[in-house]
Short mmCIF file of C-alpha atoms and ligand atoms in Angstrom, two decimals:
data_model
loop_
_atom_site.label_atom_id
_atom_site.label_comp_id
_atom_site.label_asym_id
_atom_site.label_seq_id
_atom_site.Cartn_x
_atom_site.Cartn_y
_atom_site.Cartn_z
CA UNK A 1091 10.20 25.86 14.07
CA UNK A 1092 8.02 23.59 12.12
CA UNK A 1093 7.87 19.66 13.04
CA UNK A 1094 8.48 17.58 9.62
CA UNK A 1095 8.24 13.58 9.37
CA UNK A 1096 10.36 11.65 6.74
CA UNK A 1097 9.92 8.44 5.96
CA UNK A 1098 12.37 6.32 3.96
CA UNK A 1099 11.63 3.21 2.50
CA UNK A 1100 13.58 -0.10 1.90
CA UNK A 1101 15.12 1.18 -2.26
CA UNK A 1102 16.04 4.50 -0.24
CA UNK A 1103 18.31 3.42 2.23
CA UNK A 1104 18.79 0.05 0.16
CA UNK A 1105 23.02 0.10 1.18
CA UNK A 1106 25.46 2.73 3.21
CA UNK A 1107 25.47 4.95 0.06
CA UNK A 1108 22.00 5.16 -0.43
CA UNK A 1109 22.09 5.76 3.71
CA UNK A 1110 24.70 8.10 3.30
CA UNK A 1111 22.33 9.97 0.56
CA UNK A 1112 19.31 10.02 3.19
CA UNK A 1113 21.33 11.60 5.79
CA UNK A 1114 22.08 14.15 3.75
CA UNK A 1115 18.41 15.03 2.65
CA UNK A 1116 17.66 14.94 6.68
CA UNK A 1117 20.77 16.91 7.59
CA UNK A 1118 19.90 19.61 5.11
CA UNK A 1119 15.85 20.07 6.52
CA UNK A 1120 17.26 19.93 10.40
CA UNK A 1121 20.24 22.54 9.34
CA UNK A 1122 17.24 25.01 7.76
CA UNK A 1123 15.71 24.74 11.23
CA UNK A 1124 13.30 22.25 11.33
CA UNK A 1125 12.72 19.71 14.19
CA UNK A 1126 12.87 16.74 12.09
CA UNK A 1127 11.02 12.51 13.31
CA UNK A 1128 12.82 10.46 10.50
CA UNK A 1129 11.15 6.94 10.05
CA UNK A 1130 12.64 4.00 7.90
CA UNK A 1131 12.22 0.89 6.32
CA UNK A 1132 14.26 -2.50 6.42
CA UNK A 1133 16.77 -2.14 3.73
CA UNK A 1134 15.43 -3.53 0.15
CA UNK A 1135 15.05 -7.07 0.07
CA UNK A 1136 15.88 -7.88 4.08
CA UNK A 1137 12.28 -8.20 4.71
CA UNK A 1138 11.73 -11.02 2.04
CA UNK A 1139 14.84 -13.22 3.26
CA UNK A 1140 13.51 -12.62 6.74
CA UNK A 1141 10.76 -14.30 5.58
CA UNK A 1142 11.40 -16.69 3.09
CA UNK A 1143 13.80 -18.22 5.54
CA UNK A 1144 11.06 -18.82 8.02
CA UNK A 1145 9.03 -20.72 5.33
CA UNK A 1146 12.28 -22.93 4.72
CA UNK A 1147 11.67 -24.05 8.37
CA UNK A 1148 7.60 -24.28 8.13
CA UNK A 1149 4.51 -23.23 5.75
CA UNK A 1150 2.46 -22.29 9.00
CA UNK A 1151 5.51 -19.97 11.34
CA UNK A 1152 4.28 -19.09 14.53
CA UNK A 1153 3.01 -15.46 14.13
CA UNK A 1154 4.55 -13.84 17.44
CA UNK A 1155 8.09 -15.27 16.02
CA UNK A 1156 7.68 -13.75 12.75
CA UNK A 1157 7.12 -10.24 14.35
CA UNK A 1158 10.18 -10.90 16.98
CA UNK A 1159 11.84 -11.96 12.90
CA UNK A 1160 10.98 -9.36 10.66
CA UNK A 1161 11.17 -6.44 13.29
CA UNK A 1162 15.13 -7.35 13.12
CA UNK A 1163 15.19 -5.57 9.38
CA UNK A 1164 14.20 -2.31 10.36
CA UNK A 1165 16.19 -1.92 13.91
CA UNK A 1166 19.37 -2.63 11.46
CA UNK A 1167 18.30 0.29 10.04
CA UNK A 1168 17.46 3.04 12.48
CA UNK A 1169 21.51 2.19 14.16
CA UNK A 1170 23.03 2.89 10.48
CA UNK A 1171 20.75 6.41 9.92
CA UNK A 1172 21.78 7.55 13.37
CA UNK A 1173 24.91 6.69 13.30
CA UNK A 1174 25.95 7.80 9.65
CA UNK A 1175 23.79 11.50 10.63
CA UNK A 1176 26.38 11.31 13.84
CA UNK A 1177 29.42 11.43 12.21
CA UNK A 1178 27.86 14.16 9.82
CA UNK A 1179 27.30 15.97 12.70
CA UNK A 1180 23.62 15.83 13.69
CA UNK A 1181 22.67 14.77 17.43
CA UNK A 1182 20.40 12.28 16.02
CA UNK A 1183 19.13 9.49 18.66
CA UNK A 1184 17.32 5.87 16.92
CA UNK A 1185 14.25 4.39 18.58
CA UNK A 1186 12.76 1.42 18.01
CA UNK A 1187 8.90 1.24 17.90
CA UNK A 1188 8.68 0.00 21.42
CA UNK A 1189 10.62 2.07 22.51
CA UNK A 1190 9.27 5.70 20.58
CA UNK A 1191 5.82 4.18 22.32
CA UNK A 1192 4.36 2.79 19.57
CA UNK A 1193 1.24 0.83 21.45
CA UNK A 1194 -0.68 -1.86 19.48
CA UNK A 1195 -3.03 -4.91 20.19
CA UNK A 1196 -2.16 -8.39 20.26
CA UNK A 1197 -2.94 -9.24 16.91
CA UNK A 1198 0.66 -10.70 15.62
CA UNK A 1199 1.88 -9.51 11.77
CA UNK A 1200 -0.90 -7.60 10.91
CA UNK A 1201 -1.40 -5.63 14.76
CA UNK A 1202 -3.56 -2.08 14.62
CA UNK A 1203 -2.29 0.94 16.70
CA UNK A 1204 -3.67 2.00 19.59
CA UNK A 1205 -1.49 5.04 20.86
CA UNK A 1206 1.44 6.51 20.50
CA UNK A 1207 3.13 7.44 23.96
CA UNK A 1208 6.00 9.51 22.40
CA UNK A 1209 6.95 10.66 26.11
CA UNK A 1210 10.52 11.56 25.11
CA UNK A 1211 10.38 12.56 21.50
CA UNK A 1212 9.13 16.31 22.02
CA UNK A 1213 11.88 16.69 24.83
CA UNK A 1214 14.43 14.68 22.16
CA UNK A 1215 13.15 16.98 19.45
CA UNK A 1216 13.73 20.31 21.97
CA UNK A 1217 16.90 19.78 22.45
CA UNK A 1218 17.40 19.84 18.74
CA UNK A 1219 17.91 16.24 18.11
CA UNK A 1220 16.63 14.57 14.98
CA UNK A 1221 15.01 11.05 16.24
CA UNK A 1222 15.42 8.08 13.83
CA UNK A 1223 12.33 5.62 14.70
CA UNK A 1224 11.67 2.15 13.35
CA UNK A 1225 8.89 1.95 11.38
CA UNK A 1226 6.57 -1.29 11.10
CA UNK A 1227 6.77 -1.81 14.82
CA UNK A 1228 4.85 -1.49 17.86
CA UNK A 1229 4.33 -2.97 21.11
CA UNK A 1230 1.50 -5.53 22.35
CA UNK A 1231 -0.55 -4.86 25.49
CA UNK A 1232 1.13 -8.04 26.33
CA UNK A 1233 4.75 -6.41 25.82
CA UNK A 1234 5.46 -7.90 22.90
CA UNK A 1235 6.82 -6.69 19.46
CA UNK A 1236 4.42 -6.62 17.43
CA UNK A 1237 4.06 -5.45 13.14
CA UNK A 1238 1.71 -3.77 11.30
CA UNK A 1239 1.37 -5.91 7.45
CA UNK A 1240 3.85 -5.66 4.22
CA UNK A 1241 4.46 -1.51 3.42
CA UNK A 1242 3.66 -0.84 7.49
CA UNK A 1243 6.73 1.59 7.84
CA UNK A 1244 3.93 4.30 6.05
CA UNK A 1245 1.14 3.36 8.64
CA UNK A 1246 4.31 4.37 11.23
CA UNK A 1247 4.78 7.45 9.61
CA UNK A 1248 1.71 8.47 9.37
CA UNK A 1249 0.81 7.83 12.61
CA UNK A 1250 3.14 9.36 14.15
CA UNK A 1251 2.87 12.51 12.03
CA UNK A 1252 -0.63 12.59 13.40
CA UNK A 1253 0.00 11.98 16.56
CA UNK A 1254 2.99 14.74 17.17
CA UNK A 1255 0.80 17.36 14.46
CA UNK A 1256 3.51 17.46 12.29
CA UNK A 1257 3.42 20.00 9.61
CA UNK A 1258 4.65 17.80 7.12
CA UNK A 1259 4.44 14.34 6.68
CA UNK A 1260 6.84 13.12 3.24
CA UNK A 1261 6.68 9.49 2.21
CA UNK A 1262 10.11 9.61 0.27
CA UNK A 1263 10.77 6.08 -2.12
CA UNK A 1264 12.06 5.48 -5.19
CA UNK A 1265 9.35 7.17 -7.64
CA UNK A 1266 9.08 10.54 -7.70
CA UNK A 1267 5.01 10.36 -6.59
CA UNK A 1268 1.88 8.65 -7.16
CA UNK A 1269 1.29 7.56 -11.15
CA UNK A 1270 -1.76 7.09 -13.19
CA UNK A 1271 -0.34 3.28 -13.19
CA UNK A 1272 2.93 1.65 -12.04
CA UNK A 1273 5.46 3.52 -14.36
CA UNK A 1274 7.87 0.53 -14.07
CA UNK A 1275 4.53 -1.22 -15.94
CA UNK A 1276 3.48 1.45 -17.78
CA UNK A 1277 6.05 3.09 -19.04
CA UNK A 1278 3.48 5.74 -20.51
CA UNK A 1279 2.19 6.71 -16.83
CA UNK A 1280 2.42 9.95 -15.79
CA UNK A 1281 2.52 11.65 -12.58
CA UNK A 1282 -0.64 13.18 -10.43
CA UNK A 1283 0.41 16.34 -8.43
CA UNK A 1284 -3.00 15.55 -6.58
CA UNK A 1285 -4.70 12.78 -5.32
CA UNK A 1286 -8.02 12.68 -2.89
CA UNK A 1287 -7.64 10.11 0.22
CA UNK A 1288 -10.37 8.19 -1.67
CA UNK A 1289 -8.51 7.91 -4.48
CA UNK A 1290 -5.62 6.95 -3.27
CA UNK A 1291 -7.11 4.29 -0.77
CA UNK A 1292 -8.93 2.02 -3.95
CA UNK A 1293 -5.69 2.62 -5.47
CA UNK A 1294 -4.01 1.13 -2.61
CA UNK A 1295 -5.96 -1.83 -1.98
CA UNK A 1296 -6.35 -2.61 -5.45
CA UNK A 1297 -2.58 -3.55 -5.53
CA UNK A 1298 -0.67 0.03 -6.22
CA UNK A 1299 2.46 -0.96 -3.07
CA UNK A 1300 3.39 2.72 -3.37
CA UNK A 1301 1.42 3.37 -0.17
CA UNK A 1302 0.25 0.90 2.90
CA UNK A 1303 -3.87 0.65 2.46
CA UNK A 1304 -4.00 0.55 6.33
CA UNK A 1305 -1.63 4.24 6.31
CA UNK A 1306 -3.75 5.77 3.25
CA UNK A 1307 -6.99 4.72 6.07
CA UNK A 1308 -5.31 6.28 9.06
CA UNK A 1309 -4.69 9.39 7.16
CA UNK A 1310 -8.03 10.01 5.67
CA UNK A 1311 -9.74 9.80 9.58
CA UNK A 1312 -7.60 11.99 11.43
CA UNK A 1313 -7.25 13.71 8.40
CA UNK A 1314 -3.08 13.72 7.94
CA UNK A 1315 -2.03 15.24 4.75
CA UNK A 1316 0.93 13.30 2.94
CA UNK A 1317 3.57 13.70 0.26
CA UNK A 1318 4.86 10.95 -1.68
CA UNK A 1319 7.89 12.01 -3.18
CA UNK A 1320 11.29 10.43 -4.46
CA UNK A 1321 14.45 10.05 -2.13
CA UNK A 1322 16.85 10.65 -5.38
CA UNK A 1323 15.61 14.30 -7.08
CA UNK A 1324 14.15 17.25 -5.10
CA UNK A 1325 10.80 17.13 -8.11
CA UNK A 1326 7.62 18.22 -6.16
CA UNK A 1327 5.99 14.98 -5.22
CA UNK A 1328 2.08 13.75 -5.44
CA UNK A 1329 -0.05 15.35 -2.48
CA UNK A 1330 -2.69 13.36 -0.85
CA UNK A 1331 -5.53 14.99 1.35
CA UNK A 1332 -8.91 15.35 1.69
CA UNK A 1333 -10.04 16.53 -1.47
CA UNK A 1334 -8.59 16.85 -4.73
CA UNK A 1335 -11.41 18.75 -7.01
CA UNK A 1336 -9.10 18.90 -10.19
CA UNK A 1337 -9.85 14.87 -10.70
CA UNK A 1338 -13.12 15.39 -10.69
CA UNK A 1339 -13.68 15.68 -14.42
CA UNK A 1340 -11.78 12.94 -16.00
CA UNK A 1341 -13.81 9.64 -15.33
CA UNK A 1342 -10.32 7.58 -14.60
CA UNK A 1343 -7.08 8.87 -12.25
CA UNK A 1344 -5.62 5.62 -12.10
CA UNK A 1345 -4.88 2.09 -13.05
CA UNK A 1346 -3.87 -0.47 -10.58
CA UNK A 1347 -2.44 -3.90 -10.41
CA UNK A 1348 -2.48 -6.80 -7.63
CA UNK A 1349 -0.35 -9.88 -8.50
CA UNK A 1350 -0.31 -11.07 -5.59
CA UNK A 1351 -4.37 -13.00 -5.36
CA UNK A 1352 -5.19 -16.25 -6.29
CA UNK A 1353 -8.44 -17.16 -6.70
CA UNK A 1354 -10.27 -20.14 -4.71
CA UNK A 1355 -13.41 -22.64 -5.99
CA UNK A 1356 -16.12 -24.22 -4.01
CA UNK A 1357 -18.08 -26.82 -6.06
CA UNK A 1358 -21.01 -28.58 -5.47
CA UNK A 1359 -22.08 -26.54 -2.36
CA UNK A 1360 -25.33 -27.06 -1.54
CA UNK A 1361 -27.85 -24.19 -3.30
CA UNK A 1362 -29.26 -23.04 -0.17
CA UNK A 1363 -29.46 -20.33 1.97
CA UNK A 1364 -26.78 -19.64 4.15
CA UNK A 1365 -24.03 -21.99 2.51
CA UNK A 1366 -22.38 -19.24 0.84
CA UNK A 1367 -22.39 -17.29 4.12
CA UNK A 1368 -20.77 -20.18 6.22
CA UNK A 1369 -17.92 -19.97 3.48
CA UNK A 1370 -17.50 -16.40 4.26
CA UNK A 1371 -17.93 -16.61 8.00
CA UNK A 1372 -15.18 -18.95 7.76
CA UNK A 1373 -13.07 -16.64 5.94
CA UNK A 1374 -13.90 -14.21 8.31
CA UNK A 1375 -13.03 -15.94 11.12
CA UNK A 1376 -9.33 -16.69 10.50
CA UNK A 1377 -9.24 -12.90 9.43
CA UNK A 1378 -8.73 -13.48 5.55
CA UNK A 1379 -10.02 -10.63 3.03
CA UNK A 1380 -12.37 -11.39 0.09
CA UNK A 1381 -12.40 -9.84 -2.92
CA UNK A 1382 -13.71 -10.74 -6.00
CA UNK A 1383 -16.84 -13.14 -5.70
CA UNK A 1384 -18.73 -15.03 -8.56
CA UNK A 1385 -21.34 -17.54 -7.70
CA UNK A 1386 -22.69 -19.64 -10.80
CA UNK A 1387 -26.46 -20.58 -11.23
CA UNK A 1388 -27.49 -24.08 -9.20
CA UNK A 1389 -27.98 -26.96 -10.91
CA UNK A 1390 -29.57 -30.14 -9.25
CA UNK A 1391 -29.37 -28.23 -5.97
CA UNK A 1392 -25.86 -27.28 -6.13
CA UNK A 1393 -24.01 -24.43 -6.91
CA UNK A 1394 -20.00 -22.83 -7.52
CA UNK A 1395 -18.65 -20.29 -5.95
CA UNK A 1396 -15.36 -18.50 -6.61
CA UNK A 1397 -13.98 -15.48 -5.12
CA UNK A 1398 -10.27 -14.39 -4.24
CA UNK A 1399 -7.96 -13.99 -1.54
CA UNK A 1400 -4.25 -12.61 -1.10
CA UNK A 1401 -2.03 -15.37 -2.18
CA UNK A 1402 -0.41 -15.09 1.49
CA UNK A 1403 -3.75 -16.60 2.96
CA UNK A 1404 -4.14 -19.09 0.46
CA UNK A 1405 -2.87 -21.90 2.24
CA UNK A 1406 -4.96 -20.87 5.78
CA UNK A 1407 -8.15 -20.28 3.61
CA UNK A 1408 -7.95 -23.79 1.86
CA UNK A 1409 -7.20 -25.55 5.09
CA UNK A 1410 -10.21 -24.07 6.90
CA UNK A 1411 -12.48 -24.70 3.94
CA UNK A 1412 -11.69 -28.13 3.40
CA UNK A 1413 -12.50 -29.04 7.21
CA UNK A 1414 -15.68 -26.84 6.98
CA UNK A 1415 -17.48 -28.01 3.73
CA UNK A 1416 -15.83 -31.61 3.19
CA UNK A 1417 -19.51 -32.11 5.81
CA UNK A 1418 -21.58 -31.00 3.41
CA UNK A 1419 -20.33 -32.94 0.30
CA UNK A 1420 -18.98 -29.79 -1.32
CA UNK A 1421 -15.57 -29.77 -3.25
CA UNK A 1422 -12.29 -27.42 -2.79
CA UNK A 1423 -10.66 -26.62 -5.67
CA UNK A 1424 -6.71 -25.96 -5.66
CA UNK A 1425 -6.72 -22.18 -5.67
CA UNK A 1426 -5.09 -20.86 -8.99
CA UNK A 1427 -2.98 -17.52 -9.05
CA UNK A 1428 -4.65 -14.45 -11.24
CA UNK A 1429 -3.74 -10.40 -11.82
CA UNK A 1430 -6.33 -7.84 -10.61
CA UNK A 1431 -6.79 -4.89 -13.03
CA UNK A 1432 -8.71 -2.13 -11.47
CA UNK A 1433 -9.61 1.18 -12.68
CA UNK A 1434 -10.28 3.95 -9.91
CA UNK A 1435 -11.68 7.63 -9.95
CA UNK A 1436 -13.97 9.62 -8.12
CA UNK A 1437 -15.08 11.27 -11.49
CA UNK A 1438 -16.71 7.62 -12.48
CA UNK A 1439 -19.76 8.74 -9.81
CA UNK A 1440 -20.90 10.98 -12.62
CA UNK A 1441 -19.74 9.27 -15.81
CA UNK A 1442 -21.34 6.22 -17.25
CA UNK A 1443 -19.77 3.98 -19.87
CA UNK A 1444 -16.60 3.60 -17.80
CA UNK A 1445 -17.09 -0.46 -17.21
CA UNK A 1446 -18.15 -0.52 -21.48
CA UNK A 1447 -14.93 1.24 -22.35
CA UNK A 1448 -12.62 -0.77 -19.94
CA UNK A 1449 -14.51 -3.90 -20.91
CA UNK A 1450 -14.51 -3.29 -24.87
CA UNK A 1451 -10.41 -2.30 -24.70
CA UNK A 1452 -9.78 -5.78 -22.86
CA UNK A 1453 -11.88 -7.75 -25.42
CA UNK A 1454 -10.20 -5.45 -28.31
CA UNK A 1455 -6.66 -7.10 -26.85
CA UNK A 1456 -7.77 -10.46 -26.69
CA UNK A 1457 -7.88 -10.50 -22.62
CA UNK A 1458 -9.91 -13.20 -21.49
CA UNK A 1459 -12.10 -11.43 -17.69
CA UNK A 1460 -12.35 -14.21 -15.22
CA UNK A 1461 -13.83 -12.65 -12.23
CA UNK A 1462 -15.38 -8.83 -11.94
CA UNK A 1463 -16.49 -6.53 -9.01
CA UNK A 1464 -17.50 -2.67 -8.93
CA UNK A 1465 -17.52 -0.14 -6.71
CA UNK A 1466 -18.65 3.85 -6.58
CA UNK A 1467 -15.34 4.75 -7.85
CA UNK A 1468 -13.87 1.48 -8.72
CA UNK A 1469 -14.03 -1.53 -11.43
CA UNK A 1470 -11.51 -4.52 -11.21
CA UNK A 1471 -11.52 -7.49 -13.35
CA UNK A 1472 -9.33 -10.70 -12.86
CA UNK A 1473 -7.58 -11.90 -15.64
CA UNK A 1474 -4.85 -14.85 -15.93
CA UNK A 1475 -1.37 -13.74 -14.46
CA UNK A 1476 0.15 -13.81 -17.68
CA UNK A 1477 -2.03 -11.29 -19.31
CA UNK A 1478 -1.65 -8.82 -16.17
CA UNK A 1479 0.63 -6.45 -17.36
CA UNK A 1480 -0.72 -6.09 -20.90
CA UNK A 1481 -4.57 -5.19 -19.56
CA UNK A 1482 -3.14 -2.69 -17.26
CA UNK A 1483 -1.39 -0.87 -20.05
CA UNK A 1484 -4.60 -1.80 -22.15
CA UNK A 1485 -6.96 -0.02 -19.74
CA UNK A 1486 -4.60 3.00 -18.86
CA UNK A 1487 -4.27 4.11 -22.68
CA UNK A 1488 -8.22 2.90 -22.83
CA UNK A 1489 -8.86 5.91 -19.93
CA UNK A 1490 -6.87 8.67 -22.32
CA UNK A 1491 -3.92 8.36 -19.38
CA UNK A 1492 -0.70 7.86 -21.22
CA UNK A 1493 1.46 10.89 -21.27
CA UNK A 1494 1.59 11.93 -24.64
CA UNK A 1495 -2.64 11.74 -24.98
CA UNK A 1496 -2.56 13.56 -21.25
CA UNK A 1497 -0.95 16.58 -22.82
CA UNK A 1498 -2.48 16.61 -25.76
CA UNK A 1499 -6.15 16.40 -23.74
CA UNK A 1500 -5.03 19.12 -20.98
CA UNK A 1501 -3.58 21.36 -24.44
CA UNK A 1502 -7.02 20.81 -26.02
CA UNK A 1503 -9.04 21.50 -23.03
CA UNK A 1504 -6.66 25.41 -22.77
CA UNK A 1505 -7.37 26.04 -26.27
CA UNK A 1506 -11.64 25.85 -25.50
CA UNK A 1507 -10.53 27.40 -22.77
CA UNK A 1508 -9.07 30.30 -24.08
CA UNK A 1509 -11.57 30.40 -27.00
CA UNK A 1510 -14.44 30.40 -24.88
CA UNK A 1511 -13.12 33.48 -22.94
CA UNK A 1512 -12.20 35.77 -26.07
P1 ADP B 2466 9.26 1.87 -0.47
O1 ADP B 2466 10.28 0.80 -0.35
O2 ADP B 2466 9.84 3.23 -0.58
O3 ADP B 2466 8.17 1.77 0.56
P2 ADP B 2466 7.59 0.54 -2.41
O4 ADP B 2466 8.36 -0.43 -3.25
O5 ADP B 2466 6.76 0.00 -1.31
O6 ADP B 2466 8.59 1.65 -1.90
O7 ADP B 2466 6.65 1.43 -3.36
C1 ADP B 2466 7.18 2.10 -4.45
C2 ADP B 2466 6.87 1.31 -5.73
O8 ADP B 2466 5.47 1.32 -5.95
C3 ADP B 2466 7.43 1.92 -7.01
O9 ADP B 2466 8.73 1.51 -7.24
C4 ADP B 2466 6.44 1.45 -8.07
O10 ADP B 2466 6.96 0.39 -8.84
C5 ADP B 2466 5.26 0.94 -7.29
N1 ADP B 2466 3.99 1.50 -7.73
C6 ADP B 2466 2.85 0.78 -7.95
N2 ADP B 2466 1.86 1.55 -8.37
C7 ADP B 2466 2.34 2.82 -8.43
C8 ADP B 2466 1.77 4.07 -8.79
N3 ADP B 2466 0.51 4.19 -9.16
N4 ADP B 2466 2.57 5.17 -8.72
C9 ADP B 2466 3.85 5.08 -8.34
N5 ADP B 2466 4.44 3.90 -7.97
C10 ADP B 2466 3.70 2.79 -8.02
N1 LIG B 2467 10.02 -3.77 5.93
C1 LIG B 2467 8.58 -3.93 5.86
C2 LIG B 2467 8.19 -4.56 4.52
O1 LIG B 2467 9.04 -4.82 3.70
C3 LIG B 2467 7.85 -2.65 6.11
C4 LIG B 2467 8.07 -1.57 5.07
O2 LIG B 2467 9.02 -1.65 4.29
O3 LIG B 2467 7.29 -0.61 5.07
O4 LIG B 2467 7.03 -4.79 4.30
MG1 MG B 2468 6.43 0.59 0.69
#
């Protein structure tokens, strides 16, 4: 009897229905014999009112408090699953993260994993019972509940399919995989049966929510291969694991976009060494990521710098600048939101011309690039919020990705195929 893990996420079990519909999928895998760890989401939207009503009580919450907050959404959960698979007649038994043994560090909202104890699932799962754990959750050292950053329910299912060598580990949401760009953006996207961990990591952290960065991570080092695959048809999904050759030879798998950065400006710092490192260090220091970076040339001894940060730090990050470089006469600009386009594929390693052709398509639409930073296998490009959506469709039909120009390509590429073998 193989072990499979199913995670739901917050559209999938978004009301009772869509709960009812979920307990169905899991009653049907545990009734064909398989021992079946089911882990879910808050239900759509609870996470965001957990949170916006802390920030109607304070800009700055108390971390530990927002964990002991937003850990509520996904406990509401677990009771529902178990108890609707219950009265469909599965012995199914919830757990909360604490309690499934779930062991983090101390570090409050955004907390890594350290173990999973799991003493009781494999005797749970022996018995035949189908265990319904709460994903996003952990426990501190300290005994405290702790989370693991927006999307964390997929770090909890991977993690745990790693952990208990499941056979199968399906992310199931409301797409039916991973897309060469957001469908609900690009309407022209189409879906990739195959995706490399590498892949799917830029595409991650370059703004694409379908999958947690920190769970893409996890599963690339102890090497857990996913599924991301829709909770409302039974399509084949997008697989992600170590190594997906077919991508290989187009230059471009995927468009991404982050709306969710703002971007931040130091003037007047002085042009020296080391001033653009104490910026950083204090970045570093309160644990904020930085993206995009442009410094300008000096002038009279002075120089600009600009880079970005998520828009959820943005308050934290000006505060600590402004008491760190008010010293040395330097200026903090209000930080000012912007879109993140990036393109990602492993194929751009051996194809040049890839920053030209995204470049030339933006300038073609009239897109104005504010900030830029490449990678190995990744270009992004800031742009103003309002021109977000129109430079990611831009640079998915620049990249030959849209649908219609996909099947015409892979139709071309059978004919040479064929003609090259008669
Ligand atoms: P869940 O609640 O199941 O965790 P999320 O909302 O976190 O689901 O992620 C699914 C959403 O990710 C989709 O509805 C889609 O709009 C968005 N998305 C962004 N980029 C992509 C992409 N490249 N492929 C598929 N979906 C994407
Ligand atoms: N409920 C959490 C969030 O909305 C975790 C998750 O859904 O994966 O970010
Ligand atoms: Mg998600």
């Amino acid at each position: 009897m193989s072990l499979l893990v199913q995670k739901f996420g917050g559209t999938s079990v978004a009301d009772i229905d869509h709960i009812k519909n979920v307990a169905r999928r899991v009653k049907r895998t545990w009734k064909q014999g398989h021992k079946v760890v089911v882990v879910v989401s808050a239900r759509a939207g609870v996470t965001n009112k957990l949170i916006s009503r802390a920030a109607a009580i304070t800009k700055s919450p108390d971390p530990r408090e927002m964990d002991v907050l937003m850990s509520t959404g996904e406990q509401e959960t677990i009771a529902l699953l178990a108890m609707t698979l219950q009265t469909m007649g599965v012995p199914a038994v919830s757990r909360t993260g604490p309690r499934f043994g779930i062991r983090t560090d101390c570090n409050h909202t955004r907390a890594r994993i350290h173990e999973l104890g799991g003493a009781d699932t494999r005797k749970l799962l022996r018995q035949g019972k189908v265990v319904v754990v709460a994903g996003f959750q952990g426990l501190s050292e300290d005994g405290e509940i702790t989370t693991f950053g927006r999307g964390g329910s997929d770090l909890s299912a991977i993690v745990v399919a790693g952990a208990l060598k499941a056979e199968r580990c399906q992310i199931f949401t409301d797409v039916d995989g991973v897309y060469t760009a957001d469908p609900r953006i690009v309407p022209d996207a189409h879906k990739l049966n195959e995706l490399s961990y590498d892949e799917m990591l830029e595409l991650a952290s370059s703004g694409s929510k379908v999958m947690q960065t920190r769970a893409v991570g996890f599963a690339q080092k102890h090497n857990v291969t996913f599924e991301v695959c829709s909770s409302f048809n039974n399509k084949p999904g997008t697989i992600v694991k170590k190594t997906a050759p077919s991508l290989e030879s187009v230059s471009v798998s995927g468009v991404a976009i982050d709306k969710n950065q703002v971007r931040i400006s130091v003037q007047n710092l002085p042009d020296r060494p080391g001033a653009a490192a104490g910026v950083f260090k204090a970045m570093a220091e309160i644990g904020v990521v930085v993206d995009l970076i442009v410094q300008n040339l000096g002038h009279g001894g002075k120089a600009n710098l600009t880079f970005s940060v998520p828009s959820t730090d943005a308050y934290r990050a000006e505060k600590v600048l402004r008491e760190k470089v008010s010293k040395s006469g330097a200026k903090v600009g209000r930080s000012t939101k912007i879109a993140k386009i990036s393109v990602v594929g492993v194929g751009m390693r051996s194809h040049s011309g890839v920053a030209s052709c995204f470049f030339d398509a933006l300038a073609e639409a009239g897109i104005n690039m504010l900030m830029i930073s490449t990678s190995e296998i990744k270009i992004s490009v800031a742009v103003n919020p309002e021109h977000g959506d129109e430079a990611t469709r831009v640079a998915h039909a620049a990249f030959g990705l849209d649908k219609k120009r996909s099947k015409k390509k892979k139709a071309s590429a059978r004919r040479s195929r064929s003609k090259a073998s008669k």
